[in-house]
Amino acid sequence: MNAAQIERLRQAMLATRAELEASDAGAKGETQPVELDQSSVGRLTRMNALQGHEMALEEARRRQQQRAEIDGALRRIEAGEYGNCFVCGEAIDTRRLEVAPATTRCVKCKDAQGG
C-alpha cells in the first residue's frame, strides 16, 4: 500500500470519526434517563420510551466502539504499522481496507477466528 492510498484512507477515517461525533452530539437527549411518571404517561408510552432509550444507548455504544477502532487505525498509521494483520503479520488486502479501513485482520485470519 502506497502513501497516497494510506492518506486517502486516513482522510476517510477522519471524516467518519467526525460524523460519529456529530451523531453523538445530536443524540444527547435520547440517552438521558427516561422519566417514568405513571400519572403523566400510559404504560405503553413508558415501554416505548424505555425501548427507545435502550436503542439509543446501544447506538451510542456502537459509535464509541467504531471511534475506538478508527483511533487505533490512525495510531497505526502514525506508527507506520497500518495495513498489517495483527495475527499473521501479513499485509491486509487493499480492497479489504477500502471497505473496512480500521480492520486489524486479513481475510484468512478473520475467517479462522470465526467471524
Short mmCIF file of N, CA and C in Angstrom, two decimals:
data_model
loop_
_atom_site.label_atom_id
_atom_site.label_comp_id
_atom_site.label_asym_id
_atom_site.label_seq_id
_atom_site.Cartn_x
_atom_site.Cartn_y
_atom_site.Cartn_z
N MET A 1 0.85 -1.17 0.00
CA MET A 1 0.00 0.00 0.00
C MET A 1 0.90 1.23 0.00
N ASN A 2 0.61 2.15 -0.90
CA ASN A 2 1.46 3.33 -1.00
C ASN A 2 0.94 4.46 -0.11
N ALA A 3 1.74 5.52 0.00
CA ALA A 3 1.43 6.63 0.90
C ALA A 3 0.12 7.34 0.50
N ALA A 4 -0.14 7.46 -0.78
CA ALA A 4 -1.37 8.13 -1.24
C ALA A 4 -2.60 7.33 -0.84
N GLN A 5 -2.54 6.02 -0.95
CA GLN A 5 -3.67 5.18 -0.55
C GLN A 5 -3.90 5.28 0.96
N ILE A 6 -2.83 5.24 1.71
CA ILE A 6 -2.95 5.35 3.17
C ILE A 6 -3.54 6.71 3.55
N GLU A 7 -3.09 7.77 2.90
CA GLU A 7 -3.61 9.10 3.21
C GLU A 7 -5.10 9.20 2.85
N ARG A 8 -5.50 8.61 1.74
CA ARG A 8 -6.92 8.62 1.37
C ARG A 8 -7.75 7.91 2.43
N LEU A 9 -7.27 6.76 2.90
CA LEU A 9 -7.99 6.02 3.94
C LEU A 9 -7.98 6.78 5.26
N ARG A 10 -6.88 7.45 5.56
CA ARG A 10 -6.81 8.26 6.79
C ARG A 10 -7.85 9.37 6.75
N GLN A 11 -7.95 10.05 5.62
CA GLN A 11 -8.93 11.12 5.47
C GLN A 11 -10.36 10.58 5.60
N ALA A 12 -10.60 9.41 5.03
CA ALA A 12 -11.94 8.80 5.12
C ALA A 12 -12.26 8.46 6.58
N MET A 13 -11.27 7.94 7.31
CA MET A 13 -11.50 7.62 8.72
C MET A 13 -11.72 8.87 9.55
N LEU A 14 -11.00 9.94 9.26
CA LEU A 14 -11.21 11.20 9.97
C LEU A 14 -12.62 11.73 9.72
N ALA A 15 -13.09 11.62 8.48
CA ALA A 15 -14.44 12.08 8.15
C ALA A 15 -15.48 11.22 8.86
N THR A 16 -15.26 9.92 8.90
CA THR A 16 -16.20 9.03 9.60
C THR A 16 -16.22 9.35 11.08
N ARG A 17 -15.05 9.59 11.67
CA ARG A 17 -15.00 9.93 13.09
C ARG A 17 -15.75 11.22 13.37
N ALA A 18 -15.61 12.22 12.50
CA ALA A 18 -16.34 13.48 12.67
C ALA A 18 -17.85 13.25 12.59
N GLU A 19 -18.29 12.39 11.68
CA GLU A 19 -19.71 12.06 11.58
C GLU A 19 -20.21 11.37 12.84
N LEU A 20 -19.40 10.47 13.38
CA LEU A 20 -19.79 9.77 14.62
C LEU A 20 -19.91 10.75 15.78
N GLU A 21 -18.98 11.70 15.86
CA GLU A 21 -19.03 12.70 16.93
C GLU A 21 -20.25 13.59 16.78
N ALA A 22 -20.59 13.94 15.53
CA ALA A 22 -21.78 14.75 15.29
C ALA A 22 -23.04 13.97 15.67
N SER A 23 -23.06 12.69 15.37
CA SER A 23 -24.21 11.85 15.75
C SER A 23 -24.35 11.78 17.26
N ASP A 24 -23.22 11.66 17.95
CA ASP A 24 -23.25 11.64 19.42
C ASP A 24 -23.83 12.94 19.97
N ALA A 25 -23.40 14.05 19.40
CA ALA A 25 -23.89 15.35 19.86
C ALA A 25 -25.39 15.48 19.62
N GLY A 26 -25.86 14.98 18.49
CA GLY A 26 -27.28 15.06 18.17
C GLY A 26 -28.15 14.11 18.98
N ALA A 27 -27.54 13.07 19.54
CA ALA A 27 -28.31 12.06 20.27
C ALA A 27 -28.23 12.23 21.78
N LYS A 28 -27.67 13.34 22.25
CA LYS A 28 -27.51 13.55 23.70
C LYS A 28 -28.82 13.37 24.46
N GLY A 29 -29.88 13.97 23.98
CA GLY A 29 -31.16 13.89 24.67
C GLY A 29 -31.76 12.49 24.70
N GLU A 30 -31.46 11.70 23.68
CA GLU A 30 -32.03 10.35 23.59
C GLU A 30 -31.42 9.38 24.59
N THR A 31 -30.22 9.70 25.08
CA THR A 31 -29.56 8.79 26.01
C THR A 31 -29.74 9.21 27.46
N GLN A 32 -30.50 10.28 27.69
CA GLN A 32 -30.79 10.71 29.05
C GLN A 32 -31.79 9.73 29.68
N PRO A 33 -31.75 9.56 31.00
CA PRO A 33 -32.70 8.65 31.65
C PRO A 33 -34.14 9.01 31.33
N VAL A 34 -34.97 7.97 31.25
CA VAL A 34 -36.38 8.14 30.90
C VAL A 34 -37.17 8.44 32.17
N GLU A 35 -38.02 9.44 32.08
CA GLU A 35 -38.91 9.79 33.20
C GLU A 35 -40.06 8.79 33.22
N LEU A 36 -40.26 8.12 34.33
CA LEU A 36 -41.29 7.09 34.43
C LEU A 36 -42.46 7.54 35.31
N ASP A 37 -42.94 8.72 35.09
CA ASP A 37 -44.06 9.26 35.84
C ASP A 37 -45.36 8.62 35.35
N GLN A 38 -45.91 7.72 36.15
CA GLN A 38 -47.11 6.98 35.75
C GLN A 38 -48.34 7.86 35.65
N SER A 39 -48.34 8.98 36.30
CA SER A 39 -49.51 9.84 36.26
C SER A 39 -49.58 10.65 34.96
N SER A 40 -48.43 10.83 34.28
CA SER A 40 -48.45 11.68 33.09
C SER A 40 -48.45 10.88 31.79
N VAL A 41 -48.02 9.63 31.82
CA VAL A 41 -48.00 8.83 30.59
C VAL A 41 -48.51 7.42 30.87
N GLY A 42 -49.02 6.78 29.85
CA GLY A 42 -49.53 5.42 29.99
C GLY A 42 -48.42 4.38 29.95
N ARG A 43 -48.82 3.15 30.26
CA ARG A 43 -47.86 2.04 30.32
C ARG A 43 -47.16 1.81 28.99
N LEU A 44 -47.92 1.79 27.89
CA LEU A 44 -47.31 1.55 26.58
C LEU A 44 -46.36 2.67 26.18
N THR A 45 -46.72 3.89 26.52
CA THR A 45 -45.85 5.02 26.22
C THR A 45 -44.54 4.90 26.99
N ARG A 46 -44.63 4.48 28.26
CA ARG A 46 -43.42 4.28 29.07
C ARG A 46 -42.57 3.17 28.48
N MET A 47 -43.22 2.07 28.06
CA MET A 47 -42.48 0.96 27.46
C MET A 47 -41.77 1.40 26.18
N ASN A 48 -42.47 2.17 25.36
CA ASN A 48 -41.86 2.68 24.13
C ASN A 48 -40.69 3.61 24.46
N ALA A 49 -40.85 4.42 25.48
CA ALA A 49 -39.77 5.34 25.87
C ALA A 49 -38.56 4.55 26.36
N LEU A 50 -38.79 3.51 27.15
CA LEU A 50 -37.68 2.68 27.65
C LEU A 50 -36.98 1.97 26.50
N GLN A 51 -37.76 1.43 25.58
CA GLN A 51 -37.17 0.74 24.43
C GLN A 51 -36.36 1.72 23.57
N GLY A 52 -36.91 2.89 23.33
CA GLY A 52 -36.18 3.90 22.56
C GLY A 52 -34.90 4.32 23.25
N HIS A 53 -34.96 4.44 24.57
CA HIS A 53 -33.78 4.80 25.36
C HIS A 53 -32.71 3.73 25.24
N GLU A 54 -33.08 2.46 25.37
CA GLU A 54 -32.11 1.36 25.26
C GLU A 54 -31.51 1.29 23.87
N MET A 55 -32.32 1.53 22.85
CA MET A 55 -31.81 1.53 21.48
C MET A 55 -30.81 2.67 21.28
N ALA A 56 -31.12 3.84 21.85
CA ALA A 56 -30.21 4.98 21.73
C ALA A 56 -28.89 4.70 22.45
N LEU A 57 -28.97 4.06 23.61
CA LEU A 57 -27.75 3.71 24.34
C LEU A 57 -26.89 2.72 23.55
N GLU A 58 -27.53 1.74 22.93
CA GLU A 58 -26.79 0.76 22.13
C GLU A 58 -26.14 1.43 20.92
N GLU A 59 -26.86 2.32 20.27
CA GLU A 59 -26.29 3.04 19.14
C GLU A 59 -25.08 3.86 19.59
N ALA A 60 -25.17 4.49 20.76
CA ALA A 60 -24.05 5.27 21.29
C ALA A 60 -22.86 4.36 21.58
N ARG A 61 -23.12 3.16 22.10
CA ARG A 61 -22.02 2.21 22.35
C ARG A 61 -21.36 1.78 21.05
N ARG A 62 -22.15 1.56 20.02
CA ARG A 62 -21.59 1.18 18.72
C ARG A 62 -20.75 2.30 18.13
N ARG A 63 -21.22 3.54 18.25
CA ARG A 63 -20.45 4.67 17.75
C ARG A 63 -19.13 4.80 18.52
N GLN A 64 -19.19 4.58 19.83
CA GLN A 64 -17.98 4.65 20.64
C GLN A 64 -16.99 3.57 20.22
N GLN A 65 -17.47 2.36 19.98
CA GLN A 65 -16.61 1.26 19.54
C GLN A 65 -15.99 1.57 18.19
N GLN A 66 -16.79 2.09 17.28
CA GLN A 66 -16.28 2.42 15.94
C GLN A 66 -15.23 3.52 16.02
N ARG A 67 -15.46 4.52 16.88
CA ARG A 67 -14.46 5.58 17.06
C ARG A 67 -13.17 5.01 17.61
N ALA A 68 -13.26 4.08 18.57
CA ALA A 68 -12.06 3.46 19.14
C ALA A 68 -11.28 2.69 18.07
N GLU A 69 -12.00 1.98 17.19
CA GLU A 69 -11.34 1.25 16.11
C GLU A 69 -10.64 2.22 15.14
N ILE A 70 -11.30 3.32 14.83
CA ILE A 70 -10.72 4.32 13.94
C ILE A 70 -9.49 4.95 14.59
N ASP A 71 -9.60 5.29 15.87
CA ASP A 71 -8.46 5.88 16.58
C ASP A 71 -7.27 4.93 16.59
N GLY A 72 -7.53 3.64 16.77
CA GLY A 72 -6.46 2.65 16.73
C GLY A 72 -5.80 2.60 15.36
N ALA A 73 -6.61 2.64 14.31
CA ALA A 73 -6.06 2.61 12.95
C ALA A 73 -5.24 3.87 12.67
N LEU A 74 -5.70 5.01 13.15
CA LEU A 74 -4.95 6.25 12.96
C LEU A 74 -3.61 6.21 13.70
N ARG A 75 -3.61 5.60 14.89
CA ARG A 75 -2.34 5.44 15.62
C ARG A 75 -1.39 4.51 14.86
N ARG A 76 -1.95 3.45 14.26
CA ARG A 76 -1.11 2.53 13.48
C ARG A 76 -0.52 3.23 12.25
N ILE A 77 -1.29 4.13 11.64
CA ILE A 77 -0.77 4.90 10.51
C ILE A 77 0.41 5.75 10.97
N GLU A 78 0.24 6.45 12.09
CA GLU A 78 1.31 7.30 12.62
C GLU A 78 2.56 6.49 12.96
N ALA A 79 2.36 5.27 13.44
CA ALA A 79 3.48 4.41 13.83
C ALA A 79 4.09 3.67 12.65
N GLY A 80 3.47 3.79 11.47
CA GLY A 80 3.97 3.09 10.30
C GLY A 80 3.64 1.60 10.30
N GLU A 81 2.62 1.21 11.06
CA GLU A 81 2.25 -0.20 11.18
C GLU A 81 0.90 -0.52 10.54
N TYR A 82 0.33 0.45 9.86
CA TYR A 82 -1.01 0.28 9.30
C TYR A 82 -1.00 -0.69 8.13
N GLY A 83 -2.04 -1.51 8.08
CA GLY A 83 -2.23 -2.40 6.94
C GLY A 83 -1.68 -3.79 7.12
N ASN A 84 -1.14 -4.10 8.28
CA ASN A 84 -0.63 -5.44 8.55
C ASN A 84 -1.56 -6.16 9.53
N CYS A 85 -1.77 -7.43 9.28
CA CYS A 85 -2.64 -8.27 10.11
C CYS A 85 -2.03 -8.43 11.50
N PHE A 86 -2.86 -8.25 12.52
CA PHE A 86 -2.41 -8.44 13.91
C PHE A 86 -2.05 -9.89 14.20
N VAL A 87 -2.68 -10.83 13.49
CA VAL A 87 -2.49 -12.25 13.80
C VAL A 87 -1.27 -12.82 13.07
N CYS A 88 -1.26 -12.72 11.75
CA CYS A 88 -0.19 -13.35 10.97
C CYS A 88 0.91 -12.39 10.54
N GLY A 89 0.65 -11.08 10.63
CA GLY A 89 1.65 -10.10 10.26
C GLY A 89 1.72 -9.78 8.78
N GLU A 90 0.95 -10.50 7.97
CA GLU A 90 0.95 -10.26 6.53
C GLU A 90 0.18 -8.97 6.21
N ALA A 91 0.43 -8.42 5.04
CA ALA A 91 -0.29 -7.23 4.59
C ALA A 91 -1.76 -7.57 4.36
N ILE A 92 -2.62 -6.69 4.84
CA ILE A 92 -4.07 -6.85 4.61
C ILE A 92 -4.36 -6.35 3.20
N ASP A 93 -5.16 -7.10 2.45
CA ASP A 93 -5.51 -6.74 1.08
C ASP A 93 -6.08 -5.32 1.05
N THR A 94 -5.61 -4.53 0.10
CA THR A 94 -6.05 -3.14 -0.04
C THR A 94 -7.56 -3.05 -0.22
N ARG A 95 -8.14 -4.00 -0.94
CA ARG A 95 -9.59 -3.99 -1.16
C ARG A 95 -10.33 -4.13 0.17
N ARG A 96 -9.80 -4.95 1.07
CA ARG A 96 -10.42 -5.11 2.40
C ARG A 96 -10.33 -3.81 3.19
N LEU A 97 -9.18 -3.15 3.11
CA LEU A 97 -9.01 -1.89 3.83
C LEU A 97 -9.89 -0.79 3.24
N GLU A 98 -10.16 -0.85 1.94
CA GLU A 98 -11.06 0.13 1.32
C GLU A 98 -12.47 0.00 1.90
N VAL A 99 -12.88 -1.22 2.17
CA VAL A 99 -14.22 -1.47 2.72
C VAL A 99 -14.26 -1.22 4.22
N ALA A 100 -13.23 -1.66 4.92
CA ALA A 100 -13.18 -1.53 6.37
C ALA A 100 -11.79 -1.02 6.77
N PRO A 101 -11.56 0.30 6.68
CA PRO A 101 -10.22 0.84 6.88
C PRO A 101 -9.63 0.59 8.28
N ALA A 102 -10.46 0.37 9.27
CA ALA A 102 -9.95 0.16 10.63
C ALA A 102 -9.73 -1.31 10.97
N THR A 103 -9.89 -2.19 9.99
CA THR A 103 -9.75 -3.63 10.26
C THR A 103 -8.33 -3.96 10.70
N THR A 104 -8.21 -4.99 11.52
CA THR A 104 -6.91 -5.38 12.05
C THR A 104 -6.49 -6.78 11.61
N ARG A 105 -7.35 -7.46 10.84
CA ARG A 105 -7.04 -8.83 10.43
C ARG A 105 -7.27 -9.01 8.93
N CYS A 106 -6.44 -9.86 8.33
CA CYS A 106 -6.64 -10.23 6.93
C CYS A 106 -7.86 -11.16 6.86
N VAL A 107 -8.32 -11.40 5.65
CA VAL A 107 -9.50 -12.26 5.47
C VAL A 107 -9.24 -13.66 6.03
N LYS A 108 -8.07 -14.21 5.75
CA LYS A 108 -7.76 -15.58 6.20
C LYS A 108 -7.83 -15.67 7.72
N CYS A 109 -7.23 -14.73 8.42
CA CYS A 109 -7.24 -14.77 9.90
C CYS A 109 -8.63 -14.45 10.46
N LYS A 110 -9.36 -13.58 9.81
CA LYS A 110 -10.73 -13.25 10.26
C LYS A 110 -11.62 -14.47 10.11
N ASP A 111 -11.47 -15.20 8.98
CA ASP A 111 -12.25 -16.42 8.76
C ASP A 111 -11.87 -17.48 9.78
N ALA A 112 -10.59 -17.60 10.08
CA ALA A 112 -10.13 -18.59 11.05
C ALA A 112 -10.65 -18.29 12.45
N GLN A 113 -10.86 -16.99 12.72
CA GLN A 113 -11.39 -16.55 14.01
C GLN A 113 -12.86 -16.95 14.13
N GLY A 114 -13.52 -17.10 13.01
CA GLY A 114 -14.93 -17.47 13.03
C GLY A 114 -15.85 -16.27 12.91
N GLY A 115 -15.41 -15.20 12.34
CA GLY A 115 -16.23 -14.02 12.23
C GLY A 115 -16.15 -13.43 10.94
#
